Amino acid sequence: MNVSIKQGKTRGQYGLMVVLLLIAGIGAYLGFKPKENDQNNQATVSVIVDDIEENVTAQGKLEPKEYVDVGAQVTGQLQKLYVDIGDDVKTGQLLVEIDPRVYAARVAADEANIKNLQAQLAGQEANVVFARQQFERYRELMKSKGVSEQDFQNSEFNLKKAVATAAAIQAQIEQVQSTLQGDRTNLGFTKIYAPIDGTVVTRTARLGQTLNANQTTPMILQLAKLDAMTVRAQVAEADVMRLKPGLPVYFTTLGAGDRRWHGEVRQIMPSPEVVNNVVLYNVLVDVDNHDRQLMSGMSTQMFFVLGSAKQVPLLPIAALGARVPEADNDQGRAYRVKAMTKAGEVLEKVVHVGLRNRRFAEIRDGIDVGAKVLSQARNGQQNDGKKKDRGYPTAGVPRL
């Protein structure tokens, strides 16, 4: 019985010793653990040397720079189609024929009417000659009182009437000639020729279809010059004021890998489009397409280059503190940063920033390359300052 009690005490003493040793170990660990930076457990980042590009990004759609919608100007049945989608055509090439019989009949009727009026005019001109001869004769006889005054007046009336009738017939001829010219024009419209060199990109009409041009011009096909394309990019109102005509641009497309197409801003459309209560402005960018890799309707990721610099000091955006507007100068905007000395002291400095993107800023002055700076970001948002910005041109093009 005494042996059991003694063994229980011994085990209790061992357990107490183990607990005391654990407490001592935890205390020692906490006492010797390296202390983190005071500013919300901030990490440090380094000033590195790399390339930077400041840009505005946007989504866009490709469309031909020059295109023509070829439509019918007369009503009739589509009788012949000489081209198909994808065909290259030259200016003046016959594309479409509409049934010409109705318009040919109108032209024939106008020509016959003109012949009839011309015959009437010839007869009336003969009457004018006769009336003028009679009038001249009676006028001579009036001098010797050889005819009565009434007969003389009748001859004058007949002459004027004959001249007026001839003029009326001439006016009718001119009217019918005008109608004939219009009918001939409509007859010519039954054959549609290519207005430009280009490629047939769409064809909406079908052979045998009746085209009604009385209210709207029915479109038959579209011709486009595909050697030059235009990107219609939609830029947010917060960014559009930073753009201007002539600004360099590059873009990527789905499926093209890392290939970039380069161009420049041609025009910023003044009227916006509102999509889901977001105001967007269309910015037009022209690009060469002689290799025909770009097609109408393709989606693009646009990069409007506001500025770029090679091998300059860079600091992660997370390390920039408060703005100091009163310290701005020609070098750029002023910001406060918390730099660490080799001794571990934290010094507050003012740096001037030039170009910047979403992750890095160009340091113009105020701190040297390699210096350690406290990050201003919370835990989980720090950047080690050693990797290139994977979403920007220093390391490739972002994916769509």
XYZ file of C-alpha atoms in Angstrom:
400
model
C 0.000 0.000 0.000
C 2.805 2.433 0.875
C 4.607 1.516 -2.347
C 1.625 2.515 -4.495
C 1.278 5.854 -2.789
C 4.967 6.573 -3.277
C 4.856 5.696 -6.964
C 1.824 8.017 -7.488
C 3.689 10.895 -5.880
C 6.684 10.264 -8.082
C 4.614 10.357 -11.276
C 2.896 13.588 -10.116
C 6.278 15.204 -9.538
C 7.461 14.194 -13.020
C 4.300 15.669 -14.595
C 4.782 18.941 -12.731
C 8.366 19.136 -13.904
C 7.325 18.583 -17.535
C 4.777 21.400 -17.314
C 7.336 23.749 -15.772
C 9.840 22.909 -18.503
C 7.263 23.649 -21.238
C 6.412 26.992 -19.706
C 10.083 27.857 -19.476
C 10.649 26.881 -23.139
C 7.751 29.018 -24.376
C 8.974 31.959 -22.354
C 12.471 31.603 -23.761
C 11.117 31.427 -27.318
C 9.014 34.524 -26.877
C 11.899 36.324 -25.252
C 14.384 35.587 -28.016
C 11.924 35.757 -31.026
C 12.991 38.474 -33.519
C 10.707 41.477 -33.303
C 8.909 42.487 -36.477
C 8.601 46.055 -37.713
C 6.334 48.214 -35.666
C 4.166 49.593 -38.474
C 1.414 46.946 -38.549
C 3.915 44.126 -39.073
C 5.107 45.709 -42.306
C 7.598 43.967 -44.544
C 10.468 45.585 -46.396
C 10.851 45.970 -50.140
C 13.885 46.968 -52.187
C 14.506 49.623 -54.818
C 15.382 47.676 -57.978
C 16.381 48.566 -61.544
C 14.069 47.457 -64.332
C 11.894 48.649 -67.233
C 8.531 50.315 -66.665
C 5.641 51.374 -68.860
C 2.677 53.506 -67.877
C -0.397 52.780 -69.934
C -4.164 52.792 -70.138
C -5.812 49.471 -70.903
C -9.130 48.864 -72.642
C -11.053 46.279 -74.606
C -11.661 46.712 -78.340
C -13.159 45.221 -81.493
C -11.612 45.031 -84.948
C -13.392 46.319 -88.043
C -12.258 47.230 -91.573
C -10.960 50.766 -91.873
C -12.660 51.222 -95.260
C -15.784 49.368 -96.296
C -18.850 49.911 -98.476
C -22.336 48.492 -98.119
C -23.430 47.647 -101.659
C -27.208 47.971 -101.983
C -29.913 48.053 -104.642
C -31.239 51.413 -105.871
C -34.110 49.869 -107.853
C -36.784 47.338 -107.044
C -36.693 43.976 -108.750
C -35.719 40.341 -108.598
C -32.088 39.497 -107.958
C -31.244 37.697 -111.180
C -27.464 37.093 -111.027
C -24.772 37.102 -108.343
C -21.240 37.040 -109.681
C -19.284 37.021 -106.381
C -19.280 35.107 -103.123
C -17.979 35.794 -99.612
C -14.180 35.983 -99.572
C -13.802 36.969 -103.248
C -11.444 39.835 -104.058
C -12.910 42.340 -106.517
C -11.647 45.349 -108.451
C -13.286 48.727 -108.931
C -15.835 48.545 -111.760
C -16.226 44.768 -111.639
C -19.790 43.516 -112.216
C -21.179 42.119 -108.975
C -24.965 41.773 -109.299
C -27.728 41.938 -111.911
C -31.379 42.750 -111.134
C -34.154 41.832 -113.596
C -34.010 44.755 -116.117
C -37.163 44.094 -118.183
C -39.465 46.607 -116.461
C -36.921 49.412 -116.757
C -36.011 48.488 -120.332
C -39.716 48.732 -121.253
C -39.949 52.181 -119.702
C -36.931 53.343 -121.669
C -38.446 52.015 -124.898
C -41.756 53.812 -124.164
C -39.951 57.085 -123.487
C -37.975 56.812 -126.713
C -41.166 56.153 -128.702
C -42.906 59.105 -127.061
C -40.002 61.349 -127.963
C -40.167 60.252 -131.600
C -43.892 61.046 -131.678
C -43.343 64.508 -130.192
C -40.469 65.183 -132.553
C -42.775 64.395 -135.489
C -45.419 66.738 -134.086
C -42.762 69.419 -133.649
C -41.645 69.043 -137.261
C -45.272 69.528 -138.459
C -45.749 72.499 -136.181
C -42.522 74.101 -137.344
C -43.894 73.866 -140.886
C -47.033 75.671 -139.668
C -44.831 78.327 -138.130
C -43.037 78.884 -141.445
C -46.349 79.136 -143.335
C -47.840 81.499 -140.731
C -44.761 83.715 -140.818
C -44.824 83.884 -144.644
C -48.499 84.818 -144.622
C -47.920 87.447 -141.962
C -45.003 89.005 -143.914
C -47.082 89.072 -147.106
C -50.088 90.715 -145.407
C -47.818 93.257 -143.787
C -46.505 94.344 -147.208
C -50.030 94.494 -148.610
C -51.153 96.643 -145.677
C -48.872 99.380 -146.902
C -50.883 99.686 -150.130
C -54.206 98.806 -148.447
C -54.260 95.510 -150.420
C -55.749 93.546 -147.429
C -58.061 94.483 -144.675
C -56.715 95.213 -141.239
C -58.653 92.253 -139.840
C -56.947 89.824 -142.208
C -53.582 91.239 -141.190
C -54.391 90.792 -137.497
C -55.559 87.238 -138.122
C -52.224 86.403 -139.817
C -50.326 87.853 -136.856
C -52.448 85.803 -134.434
C -51.875 82.608 -136.439
C -48.114 83.173 -136.424
C -47.935 83.680 -132.664
C -50.163 80.691 -132.040
C -48.023 78.472 -134.281
C -44.834 79.589 -132.517
C -46.381 78.944 -129.069
C -47.594 75.492 -130.096
C -44.115 74.593 -131.361
C -42.602 75.783 -128.066
C -45.075 73.657 -126.103
C -44.182 70.577 -128.113
C -40.489 71.291 -127.584
C -41.111 71.516 -123.813
C -42.912 68.155 -123.909
C -39.930 66.640 -125.690
C -37.573 67.973 -123.015
C -39.840 66.607 -120.290
C -39.932 63.146 -121.835
C -36.168 63.296 -122.387
C -35.738 63.955 -118.664
C -37.960 60.983 -117.887
C -35.971 58.919 -120.368
C -32.719 59.902 -118.648
C -34.104 58.796 -115.280
C -35.384 55.508 -116.688
C -32.051 54.854 -118.370
C -30.327 55.535 -115.041
C -32.636 53.064 -113.294
C -31.950 50.554 -116.061
C -28.242 51.039 -115.395
C -28.848 50.446 -111.687
C -29.991 46.917 -112.494
C -26.294 46.147 -112.972
C -24.275 46.821 -109.819
C -20.514 47.317 -110.077
C -17.843 47.362 -107.375
C -17.284 50.944 -106.132
C -13.876 50.109 -104.580
C -11.192 47.455 -104.611
C -11.849 45.084 -101.764
C -13.011 41.739 -100.447
C -16.592 40.524 -100.141
C -17.001 40.126 -96.372
C -20.772 39.657 -96.139
C -23.595 38.775 -98.538
C -27.111 39.182 -97.198
C -29.210 38.776 -100.366
C -29.942 35.506 -102.154
C -30.345 34.668 -105.804
C -34.005 35.034 -106.861
C -34.867 37.325 -103.957
C -37.083 40.325 -104.712
C -35.488 43.548 -103.557
C -37.777 46.419 -102.530
C -35.995 49.761 -102.782
C -39.100 51.942 -102.380
C -38.647 52.589 -98.648
C -35.078 51.656 -97.715
C -32.036 50.642 -99.691
C -31.713 46.856 -99.368
C -28.111 45.788 -98.738
C -26.856 42.978 -100.958
C -23.230 42.624 -99.844
C -20.400 44.448 -98.136
C -16.965 45.176 -99.600
C -14.031 45.944 -97.325
C -10.351 46.750 -97.689
C -8.712 44.285 -95.314
C -5.131 45.516 -95.725
C -5.838 48.146 -93.064
C -8.001 47.568 -90.001
C -9.402 49.822 -87.303
C -9.772 48.912 -83.647
C -12.750 50.505 -81.924
C -11.634 50.546 -78.299
C -13.972 51.491 -75.457
C -12.151 53.633 -72.887
C -13.632 54.603 -69.531
C -14.345 58.267 -68.901
C -11.764 58.277 -66.089
C -8.980 57.455 -68.586
C -10.073 59.029 -71.876
C -8.762 62.510 -70.947
C -5.247 61.043 -70.746
C -5.379 60.012 -74.413
C -4.842 62.131 -77.526
C -4.550 61.589 -81.307
C -1.138 60.241 -82.309
C -0.570 58.406 -79.023
C 1.246 55.067 -79.602
C -0.810 51.928 -78.984
C -0.272 48.195 -79.132
C -2.736 45.373 -78.682
C -3.034 41.612 -78.532
C -5.719 39.207 -79.697
C -6.952 35.846 -78.530
C -4.982 32.975 -80.006
C -2.089 35.139 -81.263
C 0.281 34.234 -78.446
C 2.644 37.056 -77.495
C 2.369 38.850 -80.829
C 1.639 42.558 -80.613
C 0.189 44.832 -83.271
C 1.231 48.470 -83.142
C -0.579 51.607 -84.226
C -1.556 55.034 -82.977
C -4.734 56.818 -81.949
C -6.514 58.223 -85.000
C -9.584 59.722 -83.375
C -11.411 59.969 -80.059
C -15.147 59.974 -80.692
C -16.834 62.844 -78.793
C -20.111 61.034 -78.100
C -20.020 58.287 -75.463
C -21.811 54.978 -75.144
C -23.435 54.084 -71.828
C -23.186 50.361 -71.018
C -24.688 49.235 -67.691
C -24.477 52.834 -66.405
C -20.771 52.972 -67.342
C -19.742 55.811 -69.672
C -17.367 54.598 -72.401
C -15.769 56.540 -75.246
C -14.836 54.950 -78.574
C -11.186 55.462 -79.513
C -10.183 54.533 -83.077
C -6.767 53.016 -83.790
C -5.564 52.071 -87.296
C -3.256 49.107 -87.888
C -1.600 47.509 -90.922
C -2.982 44.108 -91.908
C -1.215 43.112 -95.119
C -0.666 39.603 -93.775
C -4.455 39.285 -93.242
C -4.061 37.869 -89.733
C -6.583 40.292 -88.270
C -10.257 39.736 -89.016
C -13.371 41.792 -88.515
C -15.029 41.275 -85.140
C -11.941 40.014 -83.276
C -11.582 41.070 -79.624
C -8.463 42.972 -78.631
C -6.706 43.971 -75.417
C -5.490 47.541 -75.908
C -2.495 49.244 -74.289
C -2.286 53.027 -74.787
C 1.322 53.934 -73.972
C 1.476 57.118 -71.886
C 5.199 56.743 -71.241
C 7.996 54.199 -70.814
C 11.528 54.044 -69.437
C 14.333 51.469 -69.610
C 16.449 50.331 -66.647
C 15.369 52.901 -64.089
C 14.991 52.636 -60.279
C 11.631 51.105 -59.370
C 9.786 50.785 -56.100
C 6.606 48.768 -55.504
C 3.533 50.955 -55.160
C 2.906 49.344 -51.767
C 5.928 51.196 -50.387
C 4.665 54.687 -51.239
C 3.197 56.588 -48.340
C 1.285 59.859 -48.226
C 1.425 62.423 -51.030
C 3.356 65.627 -50.435
C 1.919 68.011 -53.070
C 3.916 71.010 -51.815
C 7.135 69.115 -52.614
C 6.245 68.359 -56.246
C 8.785 69.554 -58.823
C 9.980 68.879 -62.364
C 11.120 65.420 -61.310
C 7.573 64.329 -60.532
C 5.083 63.924 -57.710
C 6.374 63.744 -54.157
C 5.592 60.892 -51.734
C 6.769 59.982 -48.254
C 8.528 56.631 -47.759
C 9.966 54.919 -44.686
C 13.518 53.815 -45.466
C 15.597 51.516 -43.270
C 19.248 52.147 -42.564
C 21.830 49.377 -42.288
C 21.576 49.748 -38.551
C 17.870 48.969 -38.650
C 16.653 52.524 -38.018
C 13.582 53.814 -39.858
C 13.957 57.206 -41.554
C 11.156 59.083 -43.296
C 12.162 60.421 -46.708
C 10.502 62.257 -49.598
C 10.931 60.732 -53.065
C 9.813 61.995 -56.469
C 7.926 59.556 -58.664
C 7.773 59.605 -62.455
C 6.073 56.836 -64.388
C 3.900 54.367 -62.535
C 1.641 51.415 -63.192
C -0.471 49.275 -60.905
C 2.463 47.733 -59.059
C 5.615 49.789 -59.603
C 6.661 53.439 -59.602
C 9.743 55.034 -61.153
C 11.891 56.708 -58.486
C 13.472 59.898 -59.838
C 15.311 60.953 -56.655
C 15.262 60.729 -52.867
C 16.482 57.154 -52.411
C 19.184 54.914 -53.875
C 18.954 51.604 -55.701
C 19.083 48.666 -53.289
C 17.697 50.607 -50.336
C 15.213 48.880 -48.069
C 11.823 50.550 -47.658
C 8.958 49.618 -45.368
C 5.851 48.492 -47.208
C 2.756 50.609 -46.519
C 0.455 47.680 -47.386
C -1.252 45.435 -44.847
C -0.211 41.812 -44.350
C -1.014 39.736 -47.397
C -0.521 42.709 -49.720
C 3.266 43.073 -49.575
C 5.454 42.870 -52.637
C 9.000 41.623 -52.242
C 10.217 44.087 -54.874
C 12.272 41.420 -56.642
C 9.856 40.105 -59.242
C 8.891 41.873 -62.382
C 5.290 43.018 -62.777
C 3.747 39.962 -64.401
C 0.761 41.958 -65.638
C 2.739 44.620 -67.497
C 5.093 44.956 -70.433
C 8.304 44.294 -68.482
C 7.302 40.639 -68.383
C 4.917 40.122 -71.261
C 1.429 40.931 -72.381
C -1.564 40.164 -70.139
C -3.956 37.563 -71.380
C -7.486 38.439 -72.320
